[in-house]
Amino acid sequence: MASNNLFIAILAIVVTLSLQGDNNNVVQAQLTTNFYSTSCPNLLSTVRSTVKSAVDSQPRTGASILRLFFHDCFVNGCDGSILLDDTSSFTGEQNANPNRNSARGFNVIDNIKTAVEAACPGVVSCADILAIAARDSVVLLGGPNWNVKVGRRDARTASQAAANNNIPAPTSSLSQLISSFSAVGLSTRDMVALSGAHTIGQSRCTNFRTRVYNETNINAAFATLRQRSCPRAAGSGDGNLAPLDVNSANTFDNSYFKNLVAQRGLLHSDQELFNGG
């Protein structure tokens, strides 16, 4: 297993280079780290202070914001579409299967947007705010820092169907995972590095019930531990939470990968990355 620093470095590079803009190459080419240097010079400090307050209050919030960014980027690029409520003209992404009853942190993004609008009205996109907040969340939980390129434009529509079809499910096989990441221009190496984001955050019982009761490539003691808070019967305790990383759920480190080697991946899709090969 590679060192902690290597995996964190790969993650930072992949997030920076692969998920920093719309799938349209022209839009990506316009992104720059100093896009708001004149129009909103205090943007980064404004975002960071609000994120810090939220993460200090509840560390899980950092993982939730990072997940929002990931789920946003997998649907037509990093355009803030996940933040849009349903309208008369489209059904948004928030109630898609990967997001319903699980996507959270919207209130933090709203609070950041309010603070940013007070400082520089009508300048900064919500898509950029989400991208910056995701980086700050990782840093505040002990992970790497990276320069976020900005200049995104906000989506004016959203697609529940695209969210249902494009975002990898916790039941995904290895081939399905590779296909999902490949569809957005990410390699298998990128996929493994980005999956390391599961070193923070929690998951609902309904997402890991089948794994802890039915799968064999799982540490027996770990399965028993997770069964205590996740009853076998569907519909019972579906919303009960367990940490994605049993060792350090609120610290961004490389324990996630060590857990997979020890067959202690919480989700089926996690353990698919390492099955003894």
PDB file of C-alpha atoms in Angstrom:
ATOM      1  CA  MET A   1       0.000   0.000   0.000  1.00  0.00           C
ATOM      2  CA  ALA A   2       1.360   3.377  -1.003  1.00  0.00           C
ATOM      3  CA  SER A   3       2.062   6.032   1.561  1.00  0.00           C
ATOM      4  CA  ASN A   4      -0.495   8.428   2.960  1.00  0.00           C
ATOM      5  CA  ASN A   5       1.197  11.342   1.228  1.00  0.00           C
ATOM      6  CA  LEU A   6       1.061   9.676  -2.184  1.00  0.00           C
ATOM      7  CA  PHE A   7      -2.645   8.956  -2.035  1.00  0.00           C
ATOM      8  CA  ILE A   8      -3.428  12.428  -0.739  1.00  0.00           C
ATOM      9  CA  ALA A   9      -1.263  13.987  -3.452  1.00  0.00           C
ATOM     10  CA  ILE A  10      -3.011  11.950  -6.156  1.00  0.00           C
ATOM     11  CA  LEU A  11      -6.407  12.960  -4.787  1.00  0.00           C
ATOM     12  CA  ALA A  12      -5.510  16.642  -4.781  1.00  0.00           C
ATOM     13  CA  ILE A  13      -4.183  16.486  -8.338  1.00  0.00           C
ATOM     14  CA  VAL A  14      -7.175  14.547  -9.645  1.00  0.00           C
ATOM     15  CA  VAL A  15      -9.711  16.837  -8.016  1.00  0.00           C
ATOM     16  CA  THR A  16      -7.882  19.890  -9.290  1.00  0.00           C
ATOM     17  CA  LEU A  17      -7.354  18.751 -12.860  1.00  0.00           C
ATOM     18  CA  SER A  18     -10.283  16.471 -13.571  1.00  0.00           C
ATOM     19  CA  LEU A  19     -13.259  17.908 -11.724  1.00  0.00           C
ATOM     20  CA  GLN A  20     -12.679  21.631 -11.829  1.00  0.00           C
ATOM     21  CA  GLY A  21     -15.123  22.599 -14.529  1.00  0.00           C
ATOM     22  CA  ASP A  22     -17.844  21.827 -16.998  1.00  0.00           C
ATOM     23  CA  ASN A  23     -17.347  18.883 -19.343  1.00  0.00           C
ATOM     24  CA  ASN A  24     -17.040  21.429 -22.139  1.00  0.00           C
ATOM     25  CA  ASN A  25     -13.335  21.964 -22.807  1.00  0.00           C
ATOM     26  CA  VAL A  26     -13.893  25.584 -23.774  1.00  0.00           C
ATOM     27  CA  VAL A  27     -15.390  26.318 -20.374  1.00  0.00           C
ATOM     28  CA  GLN A  28     -12.561  24.479 -18.613  1.00  0.00           C
ATOM     29  CA  ALA A  29      -9.983  26.565 -20.474  1.00  0.00           C
ATOM     30  CA  GLN A  30     -11.460  29.752 -19.044  1.00  0.00           C
ATOM     31  CA  LEU A  31     -10.943  28.736 -15.418  1.00  0.00           C
ATOM     32  CA  THR A  32      -8.190  30.463 -13.464  1.00  0.00           C
ATOM     33  CA  THR A  33      -7.159  30.850  -9.844  1.00  0.00           C
ATOM     34  CA  ASN A  34      -7.389  34.653  -9.996  1.00  0.00           C
ATOM     35  CA  PHE A  35     -10.753  34.993 -11.735  1.00  0.00           C
ATOM     36  CA  TYR A  36     -12.232  36.987  -8.825  1.00  0.00           C
ATOM     37  CA  SER A  37      -9.056  38.704  -7.630  1.00  0.00           C
ATOM     38  CA  THR A  38     -10.424  42.124  -8.549  1.00  0.00           C
ATOM     39  CA  SER A  39     -14.188  41.631  -8.526  1.00  0.00           C
ATOM     40  CA  CYS A  40     -14.317  39.776  -5.189  1.00  0.00           C
ATOM     41  CA  PRO A  41     -10.891  39.905  -3.492  1.00  0.00           C
ATOM     42  CA  ASN A  42     -12.131  38.497  -0.156  1.00  0.00           C
ATOM     43  CA  LEU A  43     -13.923  35.520  -1.673  1.00  0.00           C
ATOM     44  CA  LEU A  44     -11.655  32.766  -0.339  1.00  0.00           C
ATOM     45  CA  SER A  45     -11.580  34.063   3.239  1.00  0.00           C
ATOM     46  CA  THR A  46     -15.344  34.575   3.198  1.00  0.00           C
ATOM     47  CA  VAL A  47     -15.988  31.009   2.067  1.00  0.00           C
ATOM     48  CA  ARG A  48     -13.452  29.512   4.445  1.00  0.00           C
ATOM     49  CA  SER A  49     -14.808  31.252   7.541  1.00  0.00           C
ATOM     50  CA  THR A  50     -18.338  29.969   6.918  1.00  0.00           C
ATOM     51  CA  VAL A  51     -17.163  26.448   6.145  1.00  0.00           C
ATOM     52  CA  LYS A  52     -14.955  26.434   9.254  1.00  0.00           C
ATOM     53  CA  SER A  53     -17.869  27.466  11.444  1.00  0.00           C
ATOM     54  CA  ALA A  54     -20.021  24.668  10.013  1.00  0.00           C
ATOM     55  CA  VAL A  55     -17.309  21.993  10.274  1.00  0.00           C
ATOM     56  CA  ASP A  56     -16.343  23.053  13.791  1.00  0.00           C
ATOM     57  CA  SER A  57     -19.986  22.665  14.783  1.00  0.00           C
ATOM     58  CA  GLN A  58     -20.395  19.285  13.071  1.00  0.00           C
ATOM     59  CA  PRO A  59     -17.347  17.655  11.425  1.00  0.00           C
ATOM     60  CA  ARG A  60     -19.586  15.458   9.282  1.00  0.00           C
ATOM     61  CA  THR A  61     -20.599  18.601   7.397  1.00  0.00           C
ATOM     62  CA  GLY A  62     -17.204  18.669   5.689  1.00  0.00           C
ATOM     63  CA  ALA A  63     -17.805  15.251   4.170  1.00  0.00           C
ATOM     64  CA  SER A  64     -21.315  16.282   3.148  1.00  0.00           C
ATOM     65  CA  ILE A  65     -20.044  19.314   1.236  1.00  0.00           C
ATOM     66  CA  LEU A  66     -17.347  17.274  -0.513  1.00  0.00           C
ATOM     67  CA  ARG A  67     -20.021  14.753  -1.516  1.00  0.00           C
ATOM     68  CA  LEU A  68     -22.259  17.540  -2.844  1.00  0.00           C
ATOM     69  CA  PHE A  69     -19.402  18.662  -5.082  1.00  0.00           C
ATOM     70  CA  PHE A  70     -18.755  15.116  -6.312  1.00  0.00           C
ATOM     71  CA  HIS A  71     -22.438  14.494  -7.078  1.00  0.00           C
ATOM     72  CA  ASP A  72     -22.675  17.861  -8.805  1.00  0.00           C
ATOM     73  CA  CYS A  73     -19.659  17.180 -11.028  1.00  0.00           C
ATOM     74  CA  PHE A  74     -20.948  13.787 -12.167  1.00  0.00           C
ATOM     75  CA  VAL A  75     -24.032  15.364 -13.756  1.00  0.00           C
ATOM     76  CA  ASN A  76     -23.115  17.596 -16.714  1.00  0.00           C
ATOM     77  CA  GLY A  77     -19.966  18.909 -15.052  1.00  0.00           C
ATOM     78  CA  CYS A  78     -19.359  21.070 -11.981  1.00  0.00           C
ATOM     79  CA  ASP A  79     -22.104  23.595 -12.669  1.00  0.00           C
ATOM     80  CA  GLY A  80     -23.986  23.814  -9.360  1.00  0.00           C
ATOM     81  CA  SER A  81     -27.018  22.007 -10.785  1.00  0.00           C
ATOM     82  CA  ILE A  82     -27.399  19.913  -7.632  1.00  0.00           C
ATOM     83  CA  LEU A  83     -28.202  23.113  -5.737  1.00  0.00           C
ATOM     84  CA  LEU A  84     -31.282  23.890  -7.855  1.00  0.00           C
ATOM     85  CA  ASP A  85     -34.743  23.180  -6.449  1.00  0.00           C
ATOM     86  CA  ASP A  86     -37.452  21.681  -8.659  1.00  0.00           C
ATOM     87  CA  THR A  87     -39.321  24.150 -10.857  1.00  0.00           C
ATOM     88  CA  SER A  88     -42.319  23.988 -13.182  1.00  0.00           C
ATOM     89  CA  SER A  89     -39.957  23.391 -16.099  1.00  0.00           C
ATOM     90  CA  PHE A  90     -37.641  20.699 -14.699  1.00  0.00           C
ATOM     91  CA  THR A  91     -37.280  18.132 -11.939  1.00  0.00           C
ATOM     92  CA  GLY A  92     -33.979  18.694 -10.172  1.00  0.00           C
ATOM     93  CA  GLU A  93     -31.317  16.368  -8.820  1.00  0.00           C
ATOM     94  CA  GLN A  94     -31.924  16.676  -5.099  1.00  0.00           C
ATOM     95  CA  ASN A  95     -34.527  13.890  -5.029  1.00  0.00           C
ATOM     96  CA  ALA A  96     -32.670  11.564  -7.374  1.00  0.00           C
ATOM     97  CA  ASN A  97     -31.931   8.166  -5.842  1.00  0.00           C
ATOM     98  CA  PRO A  98     -28.269   8.955  -4.972  1.00  0.00           C
ATOM     99  CA  ASN A  99     -29.294  12.197  -3.219  1.00  0.00           C
ATOM    100  CA  ARG A 100     -32.702  11.590  -1.645  1.00  0.00           C
ATOM    101  CA  ASN A 101     -32.540  11.536   2.174  1.00  0.00           C
ATOM    102  CA  SER A 102     -28.744  11.683   2.017  1.00  0.00           C
ATOM    103  CA  ALA A 103     -27.456  14.799   0.261  1.00  0.00           C
ATOM    104  CA  ARG A 104     -26.887  17.483   2.865  1.00  0.00           C
ATOM    105  CA  GLY A 105     -24.953  20.695   3.409  1.00  0.00           C
ATOM    106  CA  PHE A 106     -27.203  22.825   1.221  1.00  0.00           C
ATOM    107  CA  ASN A 107     -27.762  25.221   4.125  1.00  0.00           C
ATOM    108  CA  VAL A 108     -24.014  25.795   4.430  1.00  0.00           C
ATOM    109  CA  ILE A 109     -23.749  26.682   0.747  1.00  0.00           C
ATOM    110  CA  ASP A 110     -26.734  29.025   1.186  1.00  0.00           C
ATOM    111  CA  ASN A 111     -24.998  30.703   4.120  1.00  0.00           C
ATOM    112  CA  ILE A 112     -21.790  31.112   2.130  1.00  0.00           C
ATOM    113  CA  LYS A 113     -23.705  32.553  -0.809  1.00  0.00           C
ATOM    114  CA  THR A 114     -25.385  35.088   1.491  1.00  0.00           C
ATOM    115  CA  ALA A 115     -22.030  36.179   2.911  1.00  0.00           C
ATOM    116  CA  VAL A 116     -20.432  36.378  -0.531  1.00  0.00           C
ATOM    117  CA  GLU A 117     -23.350  38.378  -1.938  1.00  0.00           C
ATOM    118  CA  ALA A 118     -22.966  40.857   0.915  1.00  0.00           C
ATOM    119  CA  ALA A 119     -19.300  41.315   0.010  1.00  0.00           C
ATOM    120  CA  CYS A 120     -19.612  41.351  -3.798  1.00  0.00           C
ATOM    121  CA  PRO A 121     -23.183  41.163  -5.132  1.00  0.00           C
ATOM    122  CA  GLY A 122     -23.897  39.329  -8.346  1.00  0.00           C
ATOM    123  CA  VAL A 123     -20.326  38.272  -9.023  1.00  0.00           C
ATOM    124  CA  VAL A 124     -19.543  34.754  -7.782  1.00  0.00           C
ATOM    125  CA  SER A 125     -21.306  31.640  -9.074  1.00  0.00           C
ATOM    126  CA  CYS A 126     -22.736  29.029  -6.733  1.00  0.00           C
ATOM    127  CA  ALA A 127     -20.787  26.423  -8.697  1.00  0.00           C
ATOM    128  CA  ASP A 128     -17.520  28.123  -7.731  1.00  0.00           C
ATOM    129  CA  ILE A 129     -18.648  28.497  -4.127  1.00  0.00           C
ATOM    130  CA  LEU A 130     -19.308  24.749  -3.941  1.00  0.00           C
ATOM    131  CA  ALA A 131     -15.912  23.926  -5.468  1.00  0.00           C
ATOM    132  CA  ILE A 132     -14.074  26.183  -2.998  1.00  0.00           C
ATOM    133  CA  ALA A 133     -16.102  24.924  -0.044  1.00  0.00           C
ATOM    134  CA  ALA A 134     -15.281  21.312  -0.953  1.00  0.00           C
ATOM    135  CA  ARG A 135     -11.558  22.115  -0.918  1.00  0.00           C
ATOM    136  CA  ASP A 136     -11.856  23.955   2.404  1.00  0.00           C
ATOM    137  CA  SER A 137     -13.774  21.038   3.918  1.00  0.00           C
ATOM    138  CA  VAL A 138     -10.955  18.637   3.055  1.00  0.00           C
ATOM    139  CA  VAL A 139      -8.310  20.983   4.454  1.00  0.00           C
ATOM    140  CA  LEU A 140     -10.216  21.583   7.690  1.00  0.00           C
ATOM    141  CA  LEU A 141     -10.453  17.827   8.257  1.00  0.00           C
ATOM    142  CA  GLY A 142      -6.701  17.363   7.860  1.00  0.00           C
ATOM    143  CA  GLY A 143      -6.449  16.722   4.131  1.00  0.00           C
ATOM    144  CA  PRO A 144      -4.449  18.389   1.369  1.00  0.00           C
ATOM    145  CA  ASN A 145      -4.721  21.938   0.128  1.00  0.00           C
ATOM    146  CA  TRP A 146      -4.903  22.822  -3.563  1.00  0.00           C
ATOM    147  CA  ASN A 147      -5.533  25.890  -5.688  1.00  0.00           C
ATOM    148  CA  VAL A 148      -9.121  25.897  -6.918  1.00  0.00           C
ATOM    149  CA  LYS A 149      -9.518  27.273 -10.420  1.00  0.00           C
ATOM    150  CA  VAL A 150     -12.701  29.323 -10.723  1.00  0.00           C
ATOM    151  CA  GLY A 151     -14.839  31.052 -13.304  1.00  0.00           C
ATOM    152  CA  ARG A 152     -17.671  28.529 -13.641  1.00  0.00           C
ATOM    153  CA  ARG A 153     -21.133  29.561 -14.728  1.00  0.00           C
ATOM    154  CA  ASP A 154     -24.156  28.273 -12.858  1.00  0.00           C
ATOM    155  CA  ALA A 155     -26.515  25.821 -14.505  1.00  0.00           C
ATOM    156  CA  ARG A 156     -30.006  27.084 -15.270  1.00  0.00           C
ATOM    157  CA  THR A 157     -31.499  23.618 -15.333  1.00  0.00           C
ATOM    158  CA  ALA A 158     -30.933  20.233 -13.709  1.00  0.00           C
ATOM    159  CA  SER A 159     -31.640  16.596 -14.551  1.00  0.00           C
ATOM    160  CA  GLN A 160     -32.915  14.027 -12.091  1.00  0.00           C
ATOM    161  CA  ALA A 161     -32.587  11.347 -14.765  1.00  0.00           C
ATOM    162  CA  ALA A 162     -28.912  12.168 -15.319  1.00  0.00           C
ATOM    163  CA  ALA A 163     -28.255  12.044 -11.571  1.00  0.00           C
ATOM    164  CA  ASN A 164     -29.938   8.637 -11.352  1.00  0.00           C
ATOM    165  CA  ASN A 165     -27.961   7.293 -14.300  1.00  0.00           C
ATOM    166  CA  ASN A 166     -24.536   8.891 -13.879  1.00  0.00           C
ATOM    167  CA  ILE A 167     -23.687   8.916 -10.162  1.00  0.00           C
ATOM    168  CA  PRO A 168     -22.089   5.603  -9.119  1.00  0.00           C
ATOM    169  CA  ALA A 169     -24.266   3.565  -6.762  1.00  0.00           C
ATOM    170  CA  PRO A 170     -22.973   1.932  -3.536  1.00  0.00           C
ATOM    171  CA  THR A 171     -23.949  -1.417  -5.060  1.00  0.00           C
ATOM    172  CA  SER A 172     -21.784  -0.908  -8.157  1.00  0.00           C
ATOM    173  CA  SER A 173     -19.460  -3.636  -9.373  1.00  0.00           C
ATOM    174  CA  LEU A 174     -15.870  -2.866 -10.311  1.00  0.00           C
ATOM    175  CA  SER A 175     -16.695  -2.824 -14.014  1.00  0.00           C
ATOM    176  CA  GLN A 176     -19.627  -0.477 -13.406  1.00  0.00           C
ATOM    177  CA  LEU A 177     -17.431   1.863 -11.372  1.00  0.00           C
ATOM    178  CA  ILE A 178     -14.745   1.944 -14.047  1.00  0.00           C
ATOM    179  CA  SER A 179     -17.398   2.658 -16.688  1.00  0.00           C
ATOM    180  CA  SER A 180     -18.985   5.472 -14.649  1.00  0.00           C
ATOM    181  CA  PHE A 181     -15.698   7.249 -14.065  1.00  0.00           C
ATOM    182  CA  SER A 182     -14.547   6.690 -17.632  1.00  0.00           C
ATOM    183  CA  ALA A 183     -17.741   8.357 -18.875  1.00  0.00           C
ATOM    184  CA  VAL A 184     -16.624  11.629 -17.267  1.00  0.00           C
ATOM    185  CA  GLY A 185     -13.018  11.344 -18.429  1.00  0.00           C
ATOM    186  CA  LEU A 186     -11.494   9.799 -15.301  1.00  0.00           C
ATOM    187  CA  SER A 187      -9.123   6.834 -15.338  1.00  0.00           C
ATOM    188  CA  THR A 188      -9.169   3.826 -13.032  1.00  0.00           C
ATOM    189  CA  ARG A 189      -6.288   5.390 -11.084  1.00  0.00           C
ATOM    190  CA  ASP A 190      -8.321   8.596 -10.745  1.00  0.00           C
ATOM    191  CA  MET A 191     -11.270   6.537  -9.539  1.00  0.00           C
ATOM    192  CA  VAL A 192      -9.258   4.838  -6.809  1.00  0.00           C
ATOM    193  CA  ALA A 193      -7.768   8.130  -5.631  1.00  0.00           C
ATOM    194  CA  LEU A 194     -11.117   9.936  -5.577  1.00  0.00           C
ATOM    195  CA  SER A 195     -12.743   7.037  -3.739  1.00  0.00           C
ATOM    196  CA  GLY A 196     -10.346   7.875  -0.913  1.00  0.00           C
ATOM    197  CA  ALA A 197     -12.746  10.713  -0.086  1.00  0.00           C
ATOM    198  CA  HIS A 198     -14.655   7.984   1.768  1.00  0.00           C
ATOM    199  CA  THR A 199     -12.096   8.376   4.518  1.00  0.00           C
ATOM    200  CA  ILE A 200     -14.577  10.945   5.904  1.00  0.00           C
ATOM    201  CA  GLY A 201     -18.331  10.901   6.320  1.00  0.00           C
ATOM    202  CA  GLN A 202     -21.042   8.384   7.096  1.00  0.00           C
ATOM    203  CA  SER A 203     -23.486   6.188   5.220  1.00  0.00           C
ATOM    204  CA  ARG A 204     -27.033   5.030   5.862  1.00  0.00           C
ATOM    205  CA  CYS A 205     -27.829   1.442   6.813  1.00  0.00           C
ATOM    206  CA  THR A 206     -29.830   0.944   3.637  1.00  0.00           C
ATOM    207  CA  ASN A 207     -26.621   1.398   1.637  1.00  0.00           C
ATOM    208  CA  PHE A 208     -24.574  -1.261   3.437  1.00  0.00           C
ATOM    209  CA  ARG A 209     -27.147  -3.721   4.847  1.00  0.00           C
ATOM    210  CA  THR A 210     -26.687  -6.289   2.082  1.00  0.00           C
ATOM    211  CA  ARG A 211     -22.914  -6.166   2.415  1.00  0.00           C
ATOM    212  CA  VAL A 212     -22.705  -6.728   6.171  1.00  0.00           C
ATOM    213  CA  TYR A 213     -25.224  -9.586   6.142  1.00  0.00           C
ATOM    214  CA  ASN A 214     -24.663 -11.358   2.828  1.00  0.00           C
ATOM    215  CA  GLU A 215     -21.166 -10.783   1.486  1.00  0.00           C
ATOM    216  CA  THR A 216     -18.198 -13.019   2.264  1.00  0.00           C
ATOM    217  CA  ASN A 217     -15.268 -10.699   1.472  1.00  0.00           C
ATOM    218  CA  ILE A 218     -15.759  -8.862   4.751  1.00  0.00           C
ATOM    219  CA  ASN A 219     -13.979  -9.017   8.083  1.00  0.00           C
ATOM    220  CA  ALA A 220     -16.261 -10.984  10.429  1.00  0.00           C
ATOM    221  CA  ALA A 221     -15.765  -8.710  13.435  1.00  0.00           C
ATOM    222  CA  PHE A 222     -16.392  -5.653  11.280  1.00  0.00           C
ATOM    223  CA  ALA A 223     -19.600  -7.155   9.881  1.00  0.00           C
ATOM    224  CA  THR A 224     -20.829  -7.921  13.391  1.00  0.00           C
ATOM    225  CA  LEU A 225     -20.050  -4.373  14.523  1.00  0.00           C
ATOM    226  CA  ARG A 226     -22.050  -2.827  11.694  1.00  0.00           C
ATOM    227  CA  GLN A 227     -24.956  -5.245  12.159  1.00  0.00           C
ATOM    228  CA  ARG A 228     -25.504  -3.877  15.666  1.00  0.00           C
ATOM    229  CA  SER A 229     -26.840  -0.608  14.285  1.00  0.00           C
ATOM    230  CA  CYS A 230     -28.259  -1.914  11.011  1.00  0.00           C
ATOM    231  CA  PRO A 231     -31.054  -4.473  11.427  1.00  0.00           C
ATOM    232  CA  ARG A 232     -31.360  -7.186   8.784  1.00  0.00           C
ATOM    233  CA  ALA A 233     -34.985  -6.408   7.931  1.00  0.00           C
ATOM    234  CA  ALA A 234     -35.458  -3.794   5.223  1.00  0.00           C
ATOM    235  CA  GLY A 235     -37.351  -0.774   6.494  1.00  0.00           C
ATOM    236  CA  SER A 236     -35.958  -1.163  10.010  1.00  0.00           C
ATOM    237  CA  GLY A 237     -33.223   1.322  10.862  1.00  0.00           C
ATOM    238  CA  ASP A 238     -32.708   2.299   7.228  1.00  0.00           C
ATOM    239  CA  GLY A 239     -31.465   5.739   8.238  1.00  0.00           C
ATOM    240  CA  ASN A 240     -29.067   4.568  10.944  1.00  0.00           C
ATOM    241  CA  LEU A 241     -25.571   5.830  10.237  1.00  0.00           C
ATOM    242  CA  ALA A 242     -22.135   4.228  10.267  1.00  0.00           C
ATOM    243  CA  PRO A 243     -18.764   5.816   9.453  1.00  0.00           C
ATOM    244  CA  LEU A 244     -17.358   5.065   6.024  1.00  0.00           C
ATOM    245  CA  ASP A 245     -13.936   4.852   7.695  1.00  0.00           C
ATOM    246  CA  VAL A 246     -14.190   2.873  10.924  1.00  0.00           C
ATOM    247  CA  ASN A 247     -10.833   4.225  12.135  1.00  0.00           C
ATOM    248  CA  SER A 248     -11.080   7.987  11.683  1.00  0.00           C
ATOM    249  CA  ALA A 249     -14.395   9.175  10.275  1.00  0.00           C
ATOM    250  CA  ASN A 250     -13.618  12.869  10.780  1.00  0.00           C
ATOM    251  CA  THR A 251      -9.978  12.883   9.669  1.00  0.00           C
ATOM    252  CA  PHE A 252      -8.890  13.001   6.041  1.00  0.00           C
ATOM    253  CA  ASP A 253      -6.160  10.337   5.889  1.00  0.00           C
ATOM    254  CA  ASN A 254      -5.449   7.063   4.075  1.00  0.00           C
ATOM    255  CA  SER A 255      -7.202   4.742   6.553  1.00  0.00           C
ATOM    256  CA  TYR A 256      -9.871   4.080   3.924  1.00  0.00           C
ATOM    257  CA  PHE A 257      -7.373   2.185   1.762  1.00  0.00           C
ATOM    258  CA  LYS A 258      -5.997   0.245   4.718  1.00  0.00           C
ATOM    259  CA  ASN A 259      -9.555  -0.758   5.599  1.00  0.00           C
ATOM    260  CA  LEU A 260     -10.081  -2.221   2.117  1.00  0.00           C
ATOM    261  CA  VAL A 261      -6.962  -4.374   2.457  1.00  0.00           C
ATOM    262  CA  ALA A 262      -8.355  -5.602   5.777  1.00  0.00           C
ATOM    263  CA  GLN A 263     -11.780  -6.272   4.184  1.00  0.00           C
ATOM    264  CA  ARG A 264     -13.406  -3.523   6.218  1.00  0.00           C
ATOM    265  CA  GLY A 265     -14.875  -1.469   3.404  1.00  0.00           C
ATOM    266  CA  LEU A 266     -18.365  -0.373   4.439  1.00  0.00           C
ATOM    267  CA  LEU A 267     -19.944  -0.224   0.997  1.00  0.00           C
ATOM    268  CA  HIS A 268     -19.939  -2.930  -1.646  1.00  0.00           C
ATOM    269  CA  SER A 269     -18.540  -0.377  -4.107  1.00  0.00           C
ATOM    270  CA  ASP A 270     -15.711   0.411  -1.684  1.00  0.00           C
ATOM    271  CA  GLN A 271     -14.577  -3.175  -1.283  1.00  0.00           C
ATOM    272  CA  GLU A 272     -14.789  -3.698  -5.052  1.00  0.00           C
ATOM    273  CA  LEU A 273     -11.595  -1.621  -5.328  1.00  0.00           C
ATOM    274  CA  PHE A 274      -9.624  -4.299  -3.475  1.00  0.00           C
ATOM    275  CA  ASN A 275     -10.515  -7.970  -3.488  1.00  0.00           C
ATOM    276  CA  GLY A 276      -7.112  -9.463  -2.827  1.00  0.00           C
ATOM    277  CA  GLY A 277      -5.554  -8.641  -6.188  1.00  0.00           C
TER     278      GLY A 277
END
